[in-house]
Tab-separated table of C-alpha atoms and ligand atoms in Angstrom:
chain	number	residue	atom	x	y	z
A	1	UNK	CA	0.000	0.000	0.000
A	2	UNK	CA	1.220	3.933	-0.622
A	3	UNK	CA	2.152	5.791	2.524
A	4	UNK	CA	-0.532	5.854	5.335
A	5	UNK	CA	-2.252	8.951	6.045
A	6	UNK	CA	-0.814	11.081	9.117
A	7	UNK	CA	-4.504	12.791	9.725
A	8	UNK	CA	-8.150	12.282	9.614
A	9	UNK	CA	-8.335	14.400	6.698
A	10	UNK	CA	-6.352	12.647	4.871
A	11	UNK	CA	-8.653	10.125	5.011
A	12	UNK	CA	-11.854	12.577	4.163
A	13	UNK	CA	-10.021	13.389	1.175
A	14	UNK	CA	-9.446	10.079	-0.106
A	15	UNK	CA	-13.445	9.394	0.799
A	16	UNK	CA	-13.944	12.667	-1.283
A	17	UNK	CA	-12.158	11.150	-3.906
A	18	UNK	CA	-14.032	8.310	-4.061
A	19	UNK	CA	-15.837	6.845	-7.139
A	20	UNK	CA	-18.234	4.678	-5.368
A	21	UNK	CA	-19.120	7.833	-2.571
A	22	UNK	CA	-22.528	8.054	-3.481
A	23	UNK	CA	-23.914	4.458	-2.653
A	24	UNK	CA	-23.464	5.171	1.432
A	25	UNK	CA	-26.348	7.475	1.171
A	26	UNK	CA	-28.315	5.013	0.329
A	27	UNK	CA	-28.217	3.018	3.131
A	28	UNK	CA	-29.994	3.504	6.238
A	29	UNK	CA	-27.382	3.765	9.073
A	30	UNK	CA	-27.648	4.463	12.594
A	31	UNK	CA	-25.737	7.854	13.867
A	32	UNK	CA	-22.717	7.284	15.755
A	33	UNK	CA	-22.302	3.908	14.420
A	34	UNK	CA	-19.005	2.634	12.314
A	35	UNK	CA	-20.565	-0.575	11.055
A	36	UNK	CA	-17.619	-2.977	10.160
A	37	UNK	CA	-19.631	-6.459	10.166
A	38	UNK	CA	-21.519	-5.965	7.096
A	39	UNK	CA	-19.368	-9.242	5.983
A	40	UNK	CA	-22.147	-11.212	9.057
A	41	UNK	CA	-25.243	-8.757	8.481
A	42	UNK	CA	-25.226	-6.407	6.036
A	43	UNK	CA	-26.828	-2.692	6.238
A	44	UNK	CA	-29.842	-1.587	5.744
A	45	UNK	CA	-30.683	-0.169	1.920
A	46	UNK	CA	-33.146	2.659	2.048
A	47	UNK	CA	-34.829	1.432	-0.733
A	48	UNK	CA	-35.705	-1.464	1.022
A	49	UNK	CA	-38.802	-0.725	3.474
A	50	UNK	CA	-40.506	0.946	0.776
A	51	UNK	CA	-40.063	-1.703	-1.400
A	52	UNK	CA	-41.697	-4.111	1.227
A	53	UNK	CA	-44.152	-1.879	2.417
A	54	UNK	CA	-45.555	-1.906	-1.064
A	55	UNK	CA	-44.927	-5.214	-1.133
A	56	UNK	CA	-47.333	-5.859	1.690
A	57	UNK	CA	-49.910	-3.336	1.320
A	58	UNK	CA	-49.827	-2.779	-2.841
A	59	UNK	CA	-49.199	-6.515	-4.002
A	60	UNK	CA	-50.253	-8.692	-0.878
A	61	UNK	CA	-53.161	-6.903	0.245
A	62	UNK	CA	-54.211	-5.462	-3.606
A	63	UNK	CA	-53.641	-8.376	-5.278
A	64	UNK	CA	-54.038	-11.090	-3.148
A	65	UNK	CA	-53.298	-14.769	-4.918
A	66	UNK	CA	-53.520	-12.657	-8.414
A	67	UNK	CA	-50.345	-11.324	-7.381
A	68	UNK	CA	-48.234	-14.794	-8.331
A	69	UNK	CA	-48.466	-13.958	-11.930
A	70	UNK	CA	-49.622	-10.424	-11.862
A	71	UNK	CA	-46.445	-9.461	-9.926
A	72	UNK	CA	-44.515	-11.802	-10.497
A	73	UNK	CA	-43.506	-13.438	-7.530
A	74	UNK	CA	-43.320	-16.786	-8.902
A	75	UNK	CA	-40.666	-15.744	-11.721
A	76	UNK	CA	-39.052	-13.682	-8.794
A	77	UNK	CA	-36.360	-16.407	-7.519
A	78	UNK	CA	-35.180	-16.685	-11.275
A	79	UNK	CA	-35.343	-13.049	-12.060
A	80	UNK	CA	-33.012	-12.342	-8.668
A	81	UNK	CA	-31.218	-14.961	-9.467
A	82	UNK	CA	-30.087	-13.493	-12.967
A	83	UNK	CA	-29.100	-10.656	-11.166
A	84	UNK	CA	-26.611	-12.181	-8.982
A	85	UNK	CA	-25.683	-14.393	-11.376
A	86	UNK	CA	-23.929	-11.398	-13.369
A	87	UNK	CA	-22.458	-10.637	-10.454
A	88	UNK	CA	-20.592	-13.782	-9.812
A	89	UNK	CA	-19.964	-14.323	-12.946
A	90	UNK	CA	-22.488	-17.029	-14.070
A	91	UNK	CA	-25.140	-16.967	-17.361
A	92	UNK	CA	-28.624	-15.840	-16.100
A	93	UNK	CA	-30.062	-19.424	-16.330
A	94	UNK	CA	-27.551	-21.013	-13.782
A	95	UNK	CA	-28.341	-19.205	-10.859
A	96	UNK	CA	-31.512	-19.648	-8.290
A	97	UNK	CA	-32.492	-17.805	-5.027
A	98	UNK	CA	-34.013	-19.925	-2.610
A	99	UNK	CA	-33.874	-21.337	0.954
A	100	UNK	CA	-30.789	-20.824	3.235
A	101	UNK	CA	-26.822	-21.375	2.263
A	102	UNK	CA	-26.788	-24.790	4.169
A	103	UNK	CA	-29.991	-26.344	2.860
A	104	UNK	CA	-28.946	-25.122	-0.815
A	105	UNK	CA	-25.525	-26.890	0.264
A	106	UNK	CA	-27.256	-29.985	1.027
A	107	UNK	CA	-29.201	-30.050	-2.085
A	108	UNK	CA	-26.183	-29.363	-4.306
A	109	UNK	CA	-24.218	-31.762	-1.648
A	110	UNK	CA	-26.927	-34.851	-2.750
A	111	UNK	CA	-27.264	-33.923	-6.362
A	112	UNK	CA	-23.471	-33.843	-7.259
A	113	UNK	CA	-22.168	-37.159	-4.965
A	114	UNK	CA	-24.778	-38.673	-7.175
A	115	UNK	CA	-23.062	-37.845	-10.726
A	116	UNK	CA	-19.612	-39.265	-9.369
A	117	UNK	CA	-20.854	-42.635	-8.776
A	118	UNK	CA	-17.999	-45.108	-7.496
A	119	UNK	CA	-16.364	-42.230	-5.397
A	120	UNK	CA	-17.199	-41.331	-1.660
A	121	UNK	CA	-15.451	-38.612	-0.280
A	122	UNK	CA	-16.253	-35.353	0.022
A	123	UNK	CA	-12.832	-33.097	0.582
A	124	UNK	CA	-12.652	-30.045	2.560
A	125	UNK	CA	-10.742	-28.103	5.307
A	126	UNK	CA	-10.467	-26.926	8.409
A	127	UNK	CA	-11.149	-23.378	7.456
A	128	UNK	CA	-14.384	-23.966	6.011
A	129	UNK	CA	-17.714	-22.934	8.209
A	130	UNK	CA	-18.729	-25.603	10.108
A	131	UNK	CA	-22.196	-25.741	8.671
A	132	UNK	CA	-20.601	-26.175	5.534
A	133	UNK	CA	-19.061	-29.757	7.123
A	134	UNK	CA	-22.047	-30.716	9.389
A	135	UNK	CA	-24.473	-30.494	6.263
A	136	UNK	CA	-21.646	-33.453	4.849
A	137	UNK	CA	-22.363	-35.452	7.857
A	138	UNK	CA	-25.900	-35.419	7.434
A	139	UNK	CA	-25.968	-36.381	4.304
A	140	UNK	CA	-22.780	-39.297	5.300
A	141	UNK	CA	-25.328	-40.296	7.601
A	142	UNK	CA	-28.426	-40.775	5.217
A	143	UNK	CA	-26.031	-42.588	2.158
A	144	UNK	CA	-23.973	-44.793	4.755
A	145	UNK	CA	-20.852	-45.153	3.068
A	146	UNK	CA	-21.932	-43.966	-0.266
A	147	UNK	CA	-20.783	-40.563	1.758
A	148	UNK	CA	-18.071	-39.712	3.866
A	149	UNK	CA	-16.008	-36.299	4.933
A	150	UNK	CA	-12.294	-35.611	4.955
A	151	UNK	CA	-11.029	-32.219	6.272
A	152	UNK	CA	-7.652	-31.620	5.347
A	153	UNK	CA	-5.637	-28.385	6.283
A	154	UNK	CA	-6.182	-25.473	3.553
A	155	UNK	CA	-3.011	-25.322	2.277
A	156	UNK	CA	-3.235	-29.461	1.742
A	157	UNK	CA	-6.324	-29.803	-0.535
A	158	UNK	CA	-4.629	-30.022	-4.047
A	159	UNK	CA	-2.742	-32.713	-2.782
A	160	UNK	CA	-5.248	-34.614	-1.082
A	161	UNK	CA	-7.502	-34.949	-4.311
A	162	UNK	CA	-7.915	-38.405	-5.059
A	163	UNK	CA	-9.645	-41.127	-7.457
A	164	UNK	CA	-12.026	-41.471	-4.255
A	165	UNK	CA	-12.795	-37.575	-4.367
A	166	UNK	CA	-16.166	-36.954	-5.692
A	167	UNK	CA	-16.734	-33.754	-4.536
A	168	UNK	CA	-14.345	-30.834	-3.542
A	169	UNK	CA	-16.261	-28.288	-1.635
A	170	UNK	CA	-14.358	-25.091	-0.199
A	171	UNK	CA	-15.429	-21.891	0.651
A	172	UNK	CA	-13.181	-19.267	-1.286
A	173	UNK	CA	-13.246	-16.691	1.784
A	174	UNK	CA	-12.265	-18.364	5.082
A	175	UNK	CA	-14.926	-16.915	7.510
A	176	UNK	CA	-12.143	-16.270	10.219
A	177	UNK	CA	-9.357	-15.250	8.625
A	178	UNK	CA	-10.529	-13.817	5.100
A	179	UNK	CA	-7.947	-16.435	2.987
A	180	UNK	CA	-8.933	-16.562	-0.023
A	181	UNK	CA	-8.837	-19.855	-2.067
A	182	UNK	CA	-7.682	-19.761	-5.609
A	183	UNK	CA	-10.297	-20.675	-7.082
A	184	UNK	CA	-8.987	-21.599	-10.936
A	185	UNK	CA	-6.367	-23.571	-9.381
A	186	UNK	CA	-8.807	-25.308	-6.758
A	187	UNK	CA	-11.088	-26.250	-9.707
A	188	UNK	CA	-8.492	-27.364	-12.384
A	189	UNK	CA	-7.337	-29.592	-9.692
A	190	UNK	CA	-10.224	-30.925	-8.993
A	191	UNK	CA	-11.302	-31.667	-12.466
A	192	UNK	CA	-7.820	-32.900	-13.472
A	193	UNK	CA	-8.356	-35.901	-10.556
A	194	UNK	CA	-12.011	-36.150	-11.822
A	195	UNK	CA	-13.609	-34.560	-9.032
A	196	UNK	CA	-16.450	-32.064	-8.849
A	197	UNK	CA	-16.684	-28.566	-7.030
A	198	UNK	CA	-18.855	-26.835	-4.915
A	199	UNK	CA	-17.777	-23.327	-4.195
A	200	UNK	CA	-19.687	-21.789	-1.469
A	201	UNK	CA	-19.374	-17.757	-1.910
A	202	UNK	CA	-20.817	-16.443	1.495
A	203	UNK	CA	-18.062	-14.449	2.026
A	204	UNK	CA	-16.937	-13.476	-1.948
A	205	UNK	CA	-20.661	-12.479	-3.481
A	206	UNK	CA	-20.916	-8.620	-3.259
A	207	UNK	CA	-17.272	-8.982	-2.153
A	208	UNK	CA	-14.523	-9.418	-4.775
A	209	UNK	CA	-14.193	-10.632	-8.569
A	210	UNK	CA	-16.097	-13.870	-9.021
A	211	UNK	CA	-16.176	-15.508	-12.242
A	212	UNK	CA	-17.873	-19.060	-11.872
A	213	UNK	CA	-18.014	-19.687	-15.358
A	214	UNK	CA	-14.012	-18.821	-15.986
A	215	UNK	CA	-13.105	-19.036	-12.214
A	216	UNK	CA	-10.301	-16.566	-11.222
A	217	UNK	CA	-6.829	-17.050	-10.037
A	218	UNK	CA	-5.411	-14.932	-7.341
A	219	UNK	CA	-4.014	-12.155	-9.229
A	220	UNK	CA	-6.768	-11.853	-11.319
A	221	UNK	CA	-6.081	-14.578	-14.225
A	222	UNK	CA	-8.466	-17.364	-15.424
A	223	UNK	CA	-9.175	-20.844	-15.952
A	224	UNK	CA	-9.057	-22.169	-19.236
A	225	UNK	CA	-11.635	-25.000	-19.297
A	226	UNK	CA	-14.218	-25.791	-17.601
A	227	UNK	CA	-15.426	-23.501	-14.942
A	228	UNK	CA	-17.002	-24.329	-11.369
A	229	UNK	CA	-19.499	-27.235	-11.046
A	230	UNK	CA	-21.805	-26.012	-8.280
A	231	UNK	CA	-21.594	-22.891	-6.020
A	232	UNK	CA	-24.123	-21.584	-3.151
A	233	UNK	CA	-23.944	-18.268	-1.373
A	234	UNK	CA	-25.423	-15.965	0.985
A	235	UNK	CA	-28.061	-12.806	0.801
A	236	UNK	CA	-27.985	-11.764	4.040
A	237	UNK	CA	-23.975	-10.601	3.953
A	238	UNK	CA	-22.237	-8.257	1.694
A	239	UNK	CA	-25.586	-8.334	-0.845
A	240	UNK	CA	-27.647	-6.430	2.211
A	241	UNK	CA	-30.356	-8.919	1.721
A	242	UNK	CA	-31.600	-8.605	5.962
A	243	UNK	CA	-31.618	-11.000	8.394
A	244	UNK	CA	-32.074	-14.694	7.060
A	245	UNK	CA	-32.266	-13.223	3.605
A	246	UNK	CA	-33.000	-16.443	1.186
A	247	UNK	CA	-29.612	-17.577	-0.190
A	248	UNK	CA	-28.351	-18.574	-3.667
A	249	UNK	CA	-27.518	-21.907	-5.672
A	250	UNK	CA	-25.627	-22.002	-9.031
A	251	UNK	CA	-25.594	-24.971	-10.948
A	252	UNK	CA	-23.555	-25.077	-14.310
A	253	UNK	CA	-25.657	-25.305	-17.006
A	254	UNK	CA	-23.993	-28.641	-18.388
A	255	UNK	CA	-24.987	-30.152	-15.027
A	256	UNK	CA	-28.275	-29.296	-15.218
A	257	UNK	CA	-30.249	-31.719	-17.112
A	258	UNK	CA	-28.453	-34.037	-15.355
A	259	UNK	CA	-29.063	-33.539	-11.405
A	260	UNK	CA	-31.691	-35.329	-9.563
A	261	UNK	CA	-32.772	-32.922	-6.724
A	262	UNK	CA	-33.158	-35.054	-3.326
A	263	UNK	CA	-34.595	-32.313	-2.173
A	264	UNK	CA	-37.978	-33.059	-4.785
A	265	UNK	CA	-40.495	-30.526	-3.697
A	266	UNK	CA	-43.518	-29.862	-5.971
A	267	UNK	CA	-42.318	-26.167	-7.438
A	268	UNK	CA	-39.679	-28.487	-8.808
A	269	UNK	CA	-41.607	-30.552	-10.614
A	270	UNK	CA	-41.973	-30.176	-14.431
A	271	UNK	CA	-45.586	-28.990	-14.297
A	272	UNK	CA	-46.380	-28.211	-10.569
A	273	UNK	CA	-49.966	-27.286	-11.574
A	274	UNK	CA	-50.580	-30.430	-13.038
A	275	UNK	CA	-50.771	-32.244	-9.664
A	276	UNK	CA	-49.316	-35.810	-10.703
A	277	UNK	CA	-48.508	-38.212	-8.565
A	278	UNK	CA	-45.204	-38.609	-9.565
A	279	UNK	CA	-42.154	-36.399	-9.445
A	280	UNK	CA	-40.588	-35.320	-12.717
A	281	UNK	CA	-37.991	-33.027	-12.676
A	282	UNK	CA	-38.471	-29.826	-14.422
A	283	UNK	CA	-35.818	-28.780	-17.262
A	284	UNK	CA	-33.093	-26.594	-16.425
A	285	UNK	CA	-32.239	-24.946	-12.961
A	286	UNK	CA	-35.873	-24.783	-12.097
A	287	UNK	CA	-36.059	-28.308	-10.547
A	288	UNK	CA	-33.433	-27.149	-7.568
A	289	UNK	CA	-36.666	-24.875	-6.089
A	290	UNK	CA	-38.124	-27.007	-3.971
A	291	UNK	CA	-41.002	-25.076	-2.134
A	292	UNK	CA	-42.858	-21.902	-2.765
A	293	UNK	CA	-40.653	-18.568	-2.471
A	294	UNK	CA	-40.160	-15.945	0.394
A	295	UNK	CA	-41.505	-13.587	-1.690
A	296	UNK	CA	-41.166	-10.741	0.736
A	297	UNK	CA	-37.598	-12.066	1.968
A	298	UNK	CA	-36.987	-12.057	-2.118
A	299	UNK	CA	-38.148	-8.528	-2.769
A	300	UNK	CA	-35.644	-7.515	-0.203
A	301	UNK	CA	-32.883	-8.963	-1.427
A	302	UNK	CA	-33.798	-7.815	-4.639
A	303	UNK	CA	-33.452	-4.258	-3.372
A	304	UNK	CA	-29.277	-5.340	-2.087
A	305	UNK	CA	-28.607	-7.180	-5.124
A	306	UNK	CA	-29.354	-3.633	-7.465
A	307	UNK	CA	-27.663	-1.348	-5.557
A	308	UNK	CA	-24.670	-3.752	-5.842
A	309	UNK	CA	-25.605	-4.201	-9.547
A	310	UNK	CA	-25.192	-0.886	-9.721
A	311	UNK	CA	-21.481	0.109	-8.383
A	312	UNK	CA	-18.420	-0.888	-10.815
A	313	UNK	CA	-17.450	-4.391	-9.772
A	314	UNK	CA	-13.626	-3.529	-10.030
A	315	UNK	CA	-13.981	-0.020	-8.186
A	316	UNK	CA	-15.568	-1.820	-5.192
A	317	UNK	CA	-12.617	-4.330	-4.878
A	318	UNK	CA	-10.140	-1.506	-5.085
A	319	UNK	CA	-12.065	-0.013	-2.366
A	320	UNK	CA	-12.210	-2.782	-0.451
A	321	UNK	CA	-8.527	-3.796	-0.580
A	322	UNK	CA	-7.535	-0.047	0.011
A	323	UNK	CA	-10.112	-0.066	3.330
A	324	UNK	CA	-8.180	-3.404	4.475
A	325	UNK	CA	-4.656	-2.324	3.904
A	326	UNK	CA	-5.441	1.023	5.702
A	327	UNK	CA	-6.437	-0.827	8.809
A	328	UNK	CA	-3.868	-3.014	8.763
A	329	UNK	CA	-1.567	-0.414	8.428
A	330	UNK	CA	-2.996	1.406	10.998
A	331	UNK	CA	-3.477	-0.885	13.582
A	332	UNK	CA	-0.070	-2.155	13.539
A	333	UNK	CA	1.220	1.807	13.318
A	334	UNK	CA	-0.840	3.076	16.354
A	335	UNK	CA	-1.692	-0.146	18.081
A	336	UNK	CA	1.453	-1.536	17.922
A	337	UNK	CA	2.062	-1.529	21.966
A	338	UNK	CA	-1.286	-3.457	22.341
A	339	UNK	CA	-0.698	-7.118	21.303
A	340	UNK	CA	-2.538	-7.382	18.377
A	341	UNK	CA	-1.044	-10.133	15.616
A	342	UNK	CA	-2.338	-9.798	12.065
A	343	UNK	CA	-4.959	-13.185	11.225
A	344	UNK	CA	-5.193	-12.256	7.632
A	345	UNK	CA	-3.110	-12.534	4.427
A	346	UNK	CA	-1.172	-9.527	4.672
A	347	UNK	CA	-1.449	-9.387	0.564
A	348	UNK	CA	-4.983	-7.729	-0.169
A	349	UNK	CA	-5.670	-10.006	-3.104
A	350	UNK	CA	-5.249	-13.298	-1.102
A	351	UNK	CA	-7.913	-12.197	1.736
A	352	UNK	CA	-11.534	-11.250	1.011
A	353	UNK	CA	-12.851	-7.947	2.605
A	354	UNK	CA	-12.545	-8.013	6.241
A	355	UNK	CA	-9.218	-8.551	8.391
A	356	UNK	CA	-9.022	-9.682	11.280
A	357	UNK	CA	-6.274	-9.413	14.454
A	358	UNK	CA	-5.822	-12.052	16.957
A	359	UNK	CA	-5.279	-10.759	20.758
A	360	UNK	CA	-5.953	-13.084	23.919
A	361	UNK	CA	-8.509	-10.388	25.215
A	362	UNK	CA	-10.375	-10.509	21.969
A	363	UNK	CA	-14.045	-10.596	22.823
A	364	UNK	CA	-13.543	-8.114	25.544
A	365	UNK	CA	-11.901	-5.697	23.075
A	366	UNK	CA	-14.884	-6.120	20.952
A	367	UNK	CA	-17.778	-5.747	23.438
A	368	UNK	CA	-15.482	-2.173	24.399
A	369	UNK	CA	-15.792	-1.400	20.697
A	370	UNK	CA	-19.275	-2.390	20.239
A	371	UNK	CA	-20.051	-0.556	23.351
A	372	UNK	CA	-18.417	2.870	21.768
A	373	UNK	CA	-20.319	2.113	18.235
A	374	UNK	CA	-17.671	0.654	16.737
A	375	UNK	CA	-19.128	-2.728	15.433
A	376	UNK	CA	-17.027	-5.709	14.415
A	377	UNK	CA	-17.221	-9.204	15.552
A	378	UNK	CA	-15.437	-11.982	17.465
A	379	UNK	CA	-15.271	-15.376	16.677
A	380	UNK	CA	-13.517	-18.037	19.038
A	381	UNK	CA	-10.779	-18.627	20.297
A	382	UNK	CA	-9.406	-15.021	20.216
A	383	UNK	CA	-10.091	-12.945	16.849
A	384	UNK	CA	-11.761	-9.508	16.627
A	385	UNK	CA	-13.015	-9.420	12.473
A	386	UNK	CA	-13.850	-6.312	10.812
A	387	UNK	CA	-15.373	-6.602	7.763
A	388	UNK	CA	-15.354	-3.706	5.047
A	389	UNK	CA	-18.342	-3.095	2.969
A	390	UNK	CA	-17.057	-0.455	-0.053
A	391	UNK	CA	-20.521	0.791	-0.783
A	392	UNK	CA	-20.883	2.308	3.048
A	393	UNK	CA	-17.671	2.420	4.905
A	394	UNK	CA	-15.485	4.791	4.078
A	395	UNK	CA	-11.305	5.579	5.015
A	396	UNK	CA	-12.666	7.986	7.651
A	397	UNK	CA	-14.802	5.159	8.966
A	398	UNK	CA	-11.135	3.634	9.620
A	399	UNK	CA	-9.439	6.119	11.003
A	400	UNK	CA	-12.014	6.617	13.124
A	401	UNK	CA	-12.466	2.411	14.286
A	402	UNK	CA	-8.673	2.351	14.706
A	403	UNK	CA	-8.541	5.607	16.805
A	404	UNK	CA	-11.425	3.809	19.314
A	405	UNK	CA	-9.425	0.861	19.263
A	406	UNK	CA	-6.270	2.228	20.434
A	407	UNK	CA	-8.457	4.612	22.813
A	408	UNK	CA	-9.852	1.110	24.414
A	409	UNK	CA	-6.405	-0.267	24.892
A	410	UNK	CA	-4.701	2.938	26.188
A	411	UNK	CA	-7.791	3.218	28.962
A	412	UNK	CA	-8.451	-0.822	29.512
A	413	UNK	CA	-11.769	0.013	29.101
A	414	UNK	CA	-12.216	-3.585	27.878
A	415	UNK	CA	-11.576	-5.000	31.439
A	416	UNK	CA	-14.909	-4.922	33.039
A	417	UNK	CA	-16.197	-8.268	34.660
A	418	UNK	CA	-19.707	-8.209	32.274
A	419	UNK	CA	-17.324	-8.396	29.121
A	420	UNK	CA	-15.836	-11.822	30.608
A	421	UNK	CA	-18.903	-13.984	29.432
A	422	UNK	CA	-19.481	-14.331	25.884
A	423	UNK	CA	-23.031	-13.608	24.523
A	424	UNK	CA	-24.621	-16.481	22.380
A	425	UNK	CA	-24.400	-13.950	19.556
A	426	UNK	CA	-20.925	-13.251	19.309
B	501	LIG	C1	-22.718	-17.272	6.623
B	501	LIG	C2	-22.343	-18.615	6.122
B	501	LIG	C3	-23.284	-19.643	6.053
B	501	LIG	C4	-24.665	-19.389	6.584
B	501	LIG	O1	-25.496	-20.456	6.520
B	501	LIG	P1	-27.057	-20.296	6.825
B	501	LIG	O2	-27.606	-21.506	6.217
B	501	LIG	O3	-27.515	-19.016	6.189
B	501	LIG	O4	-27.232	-20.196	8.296
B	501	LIG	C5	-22.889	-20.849	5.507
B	501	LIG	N1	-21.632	-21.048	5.071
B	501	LIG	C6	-20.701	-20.078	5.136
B	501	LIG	C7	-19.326	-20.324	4.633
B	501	LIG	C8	-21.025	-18.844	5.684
B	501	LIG	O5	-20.111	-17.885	5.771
């Protein structure tokens, strides 16, 4: 990174300078809040509780059941879907919004074990959200040994791919640390041992460059073949979709024809309104909907997905890689007395956007922070994770997070007896 700024205003100039600017007045944010955990939750669009109250009152109330065709709302996971599909990279028919990161996980998880018959295991590693493993589990425990996991350090995978491996299922941002898998490498590997992937972007959709279809390498190259198999990903993150926002599910189109959903609800089926008896699977993408949408949930991630639509995908990664390097840089310049060691790739393109700093005290430290408006997480044993949304935050934002954060540690204003029990929100 260039020199660090000495002053605040440095920082207000660089925010002044800033392409993307405009986007943080349209989100709703609290005063006095520096909201650095839009990488768990992300903030509030303003365009959102208009959108739902019209939702409610104008298509709910006016139209009553009229309102599945009239307004949409059953073409509404496909048409959301396109829209995220563009932004990670995928064609507009490979990408569905419906039900929740692990259950789309588990679908993709059944469907794709199936078209590797003869092979077992399922590789990942110990970086990857535990949901991510436990939903491998549950399905090891339904197939028996038609199933099984193996969690292998992250740096190990490529060479733990075998002619067992049926499925290789990472997630590119490590929730803790903010590694980022290569994710052309991790798929050529994969397909050169015969494997399948599953790519679960939680952490990358809204994030940084994602190109499913010609998956990218670290520094910003591509794959030349055949891109990523499956992929699933969150809404309620850095695409500001609210709380339990309905998640995402890409399936290459070459795959499509050929998956058998386990999870066979009637919205899959090729002609739901036909009532049969019998499950057939509907062409195309369709048949991984199992139920009937969260329409409401879906109109308000529709409103997160635009506004990220809307901002240039390559000046929000700039943004967020400048935002991370500044509070690196900062926190080791003006911290530097207070214990903190550095959790994430130093190198902004092999983390996603957030950093995080380990320091025994961690969760203390945080509640402090929280406490002064300053809101990051913790997540056990000991790291404090700050997570740096380029459409709201801001270098001021930084300045202004690290400044609290070396104000806590000069005054131990973390040491107080009700910050010694964690909260079962953490
Ligand atoms: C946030 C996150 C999830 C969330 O799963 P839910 O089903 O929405 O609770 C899953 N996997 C990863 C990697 C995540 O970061």
């Amino acid at each position: 990174m260039s020199e660090l700024p000495m002053t605040r205003a440095d920082c207000e100039a660089l925010d002044t300078a800033d392409p993307l600017r405009s986007f943080r007045d349209r989100f709703d944010l609290p005063d006095g809040v520096i909201y650095l955990d839009g990488n768990s939750l992300g903030a509030l669009p303003k365009a959102t509780a208009p959108r739902l109250a019209e939702m409610v009152g104008g298509e709910w109330g006016g139209e009553l059941i009229r309102g599945w065709l009239s307004r949409g709302w059953m073409a509404a996971p496909r048409a959301v879907g396109a829209k995220i599909a563009r932004l990670v990279g995928a064609e507009a028919d490979e990408v569905l919004v419906a039900d929740t990161t692990a259950i789309n996980l588990f679908k993709l998880l059944a469907a794709a074990i199936e078209l590797n018959p003869g092979r077992t295991t399922v590789l990942s590693d110990t970086g990857n959200f535990p949901t991510d493993l436990y939903m491998v589990q549950g399905l090891g425990t339904l197939l028996g040994d038609r199933c099984r996991l193996r969690v292998v350090e992250p740096e190990a995978v490529e060479a733990a791919i075998d002619d067992d491996t049926a499925i290789v299922m990472l997630t590119e941002i490590d929730y803790r640390t903010g590694r980022r898998h290569d994710m052309a490498r991790g798929t050529r590997a994969a397909h050169a041992k015969g494997a399948l992937t599953i790519w679960d972007l939680a952490h990358s959709a809204g994030a940084i460059p994602v190109d499913l279809n010609r998956p990218l390498d670290l520094d910003g190259g591509r794959l030349d073949g055949p891109g990523a198999d499956f992929a699933v990903g969150c809404g309620y993150k850095y695409l500001n979709g609210g709380p339990g926002a309905p998640a995402f599910l890409y399936v290459a189109r070459r795959w499509q024809d050929k998956v058998r959903p386990a999870l066979s609800g009637w919205l899959g089926h090729a002609e739901p309104f036909a009532f049969d008896l019998d499950y057939r699977p509907a062409p195309g993408i369709d048949r991984m909907i199992c139920s009937t949408p969260s329409v409401l949930a879906v109109a308000a991630l529709d409103c997160g997905v635009e506004l990220m639509a809307e901002a240039d995908a390559a000046a929000r990664h700039a943004k967020s890689r400048a935002l991370g390097d500044l509070f690196v840089g900062l926190v080791e310049r003006d911290c530097a007395a207070h214990g903190f060691t550095l959790a994430s790739p130093r190198n902004s393109t092999q983390r996603g956007s957030q950093v995080s700093f380990a320091h025994p005290q961690g969760y203390s430290i945080m509640q402090a922070l929280i406490a002064r408006g300053v809101i990051g997480d913790f997540r056990a044993p000991d790291l404090i994770r700050f997570g740096f949304a380029p459409l709201y935050n801001g270098h001021a934002d930084v300045w202004d997070a690290v400044a609290t954060l070396r104000a806590v540690m000069e005054t131990a204003a973390w040491d107080r007896p009700e910050w010694r029990t964690r909260a079962a929100v953490t």
